[in-house]
PDB file of C-alpha atoms in Angstrom:
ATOM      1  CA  UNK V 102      -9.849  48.926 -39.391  1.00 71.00           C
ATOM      2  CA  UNK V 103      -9.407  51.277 -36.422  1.00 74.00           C
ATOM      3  CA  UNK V 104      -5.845  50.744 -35.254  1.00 78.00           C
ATOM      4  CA  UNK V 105      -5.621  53.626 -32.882  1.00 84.00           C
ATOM      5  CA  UNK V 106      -4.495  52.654 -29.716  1.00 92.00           C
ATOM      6  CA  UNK V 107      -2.573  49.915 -31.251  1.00 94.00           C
ATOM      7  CA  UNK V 108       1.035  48.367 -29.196  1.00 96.00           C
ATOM      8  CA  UNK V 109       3.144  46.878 -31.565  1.00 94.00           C
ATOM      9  CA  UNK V 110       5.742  44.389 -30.283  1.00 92.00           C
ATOM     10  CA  UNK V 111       8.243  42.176 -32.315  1.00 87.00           C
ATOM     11  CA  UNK V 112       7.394  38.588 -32.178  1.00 70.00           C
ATOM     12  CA  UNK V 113      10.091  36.861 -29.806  1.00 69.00           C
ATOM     13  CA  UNK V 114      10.209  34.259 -32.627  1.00 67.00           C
ATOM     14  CA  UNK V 115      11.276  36.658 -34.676  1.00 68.00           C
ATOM     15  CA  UNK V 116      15.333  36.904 -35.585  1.00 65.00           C
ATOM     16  CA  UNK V 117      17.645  39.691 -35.263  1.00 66.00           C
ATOM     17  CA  UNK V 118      18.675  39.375 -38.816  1.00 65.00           C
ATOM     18  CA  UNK V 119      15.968  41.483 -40.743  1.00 62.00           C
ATOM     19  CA  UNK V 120      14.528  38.376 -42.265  1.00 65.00           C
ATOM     20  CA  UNK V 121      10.594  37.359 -41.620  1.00 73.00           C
ATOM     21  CA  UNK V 122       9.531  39.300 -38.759  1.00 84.00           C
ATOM     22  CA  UNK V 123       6.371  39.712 -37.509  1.00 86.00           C
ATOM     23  CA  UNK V 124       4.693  42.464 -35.258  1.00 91.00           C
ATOM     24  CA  UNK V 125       2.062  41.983 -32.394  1.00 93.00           C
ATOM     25  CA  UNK V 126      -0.752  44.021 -31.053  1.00 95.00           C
ATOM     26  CA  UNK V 127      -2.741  42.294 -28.424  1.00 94.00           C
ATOM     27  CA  UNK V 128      -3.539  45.678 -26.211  1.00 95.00           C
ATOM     28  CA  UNK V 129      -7.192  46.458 -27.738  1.00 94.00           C
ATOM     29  CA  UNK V 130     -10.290  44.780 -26.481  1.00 93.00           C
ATOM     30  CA  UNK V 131     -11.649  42.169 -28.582  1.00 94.00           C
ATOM     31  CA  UNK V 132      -9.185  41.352 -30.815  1.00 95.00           C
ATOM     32  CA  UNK V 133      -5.411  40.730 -31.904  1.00 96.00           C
ATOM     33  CA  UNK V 134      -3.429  42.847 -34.673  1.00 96.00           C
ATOM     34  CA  UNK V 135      -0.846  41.262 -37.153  1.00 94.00           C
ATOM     35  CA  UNK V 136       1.556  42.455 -39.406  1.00 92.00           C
ATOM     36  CA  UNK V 137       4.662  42.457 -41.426  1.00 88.00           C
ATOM     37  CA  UNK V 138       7.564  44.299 -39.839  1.00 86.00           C
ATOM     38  CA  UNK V 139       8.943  45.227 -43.423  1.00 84.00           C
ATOM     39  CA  UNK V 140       5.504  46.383 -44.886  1.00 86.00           C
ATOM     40  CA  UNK V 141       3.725  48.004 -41.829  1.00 84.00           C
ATOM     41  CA  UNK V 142       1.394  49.657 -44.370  1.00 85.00           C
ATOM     42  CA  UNK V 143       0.771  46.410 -46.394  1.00 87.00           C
ATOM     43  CA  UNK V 144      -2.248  45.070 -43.983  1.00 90.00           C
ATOM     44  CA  UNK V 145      -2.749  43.764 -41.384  1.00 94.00           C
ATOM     45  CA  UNK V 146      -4.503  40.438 -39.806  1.00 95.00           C
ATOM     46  CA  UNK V 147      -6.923  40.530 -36.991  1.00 95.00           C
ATOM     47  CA  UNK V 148      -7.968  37.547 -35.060  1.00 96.00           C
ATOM     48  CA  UNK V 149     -10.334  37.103 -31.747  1.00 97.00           C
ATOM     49  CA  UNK V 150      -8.727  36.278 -28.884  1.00 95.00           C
ATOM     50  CA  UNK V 151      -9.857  32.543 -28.652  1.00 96.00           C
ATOM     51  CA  UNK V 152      -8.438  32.044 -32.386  1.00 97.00           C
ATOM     52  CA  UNK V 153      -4.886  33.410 -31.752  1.00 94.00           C
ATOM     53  CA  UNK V 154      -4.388  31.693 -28.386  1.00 94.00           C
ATOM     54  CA  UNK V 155      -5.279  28.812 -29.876  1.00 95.00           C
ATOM     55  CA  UNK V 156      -2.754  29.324 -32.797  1.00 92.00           C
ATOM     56  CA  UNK V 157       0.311  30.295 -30.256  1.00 89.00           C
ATOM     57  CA  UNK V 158      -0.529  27.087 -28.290  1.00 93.00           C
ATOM     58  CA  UNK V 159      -0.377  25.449 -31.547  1.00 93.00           C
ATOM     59  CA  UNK V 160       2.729  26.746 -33.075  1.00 86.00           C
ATOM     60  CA  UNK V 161       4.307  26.518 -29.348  1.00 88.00           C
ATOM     61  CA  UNK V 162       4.041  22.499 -29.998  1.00 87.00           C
ATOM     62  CA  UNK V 163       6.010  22.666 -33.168  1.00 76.00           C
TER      63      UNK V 163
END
């Protein structure tokens, strides 16, 4: 997968105390990036657009 290009962001969800953090990319066409802040080189998730909105309004409810 062709991350160049990529902006990472910490998820606001995320704490300040180094625990389960998660990083955003939602800058390239097409798609969304995920990934563990700890393991950056570990992999990373990619979603369409539709699917992740559809997850934030979900976790937003909980």
């Amino acid at each position: 997968m062709d991350l160049t290009g990529a902006v990472w962001r910490k998820s606001t969800r995320s704490g300040t105390n180094g625990g389960n953090c998660l990083e955003v990319a939602d800058n390239l066409f097409g798609r969304v990036l995920v990934r563990d802040t700890k393991d950056r080189d570990g992999g990373t998730l990619s979603f369409g657009p539709d699917a992740w909105r559809a997850f934030v309004l979900l976790a937003k409810r909980s």
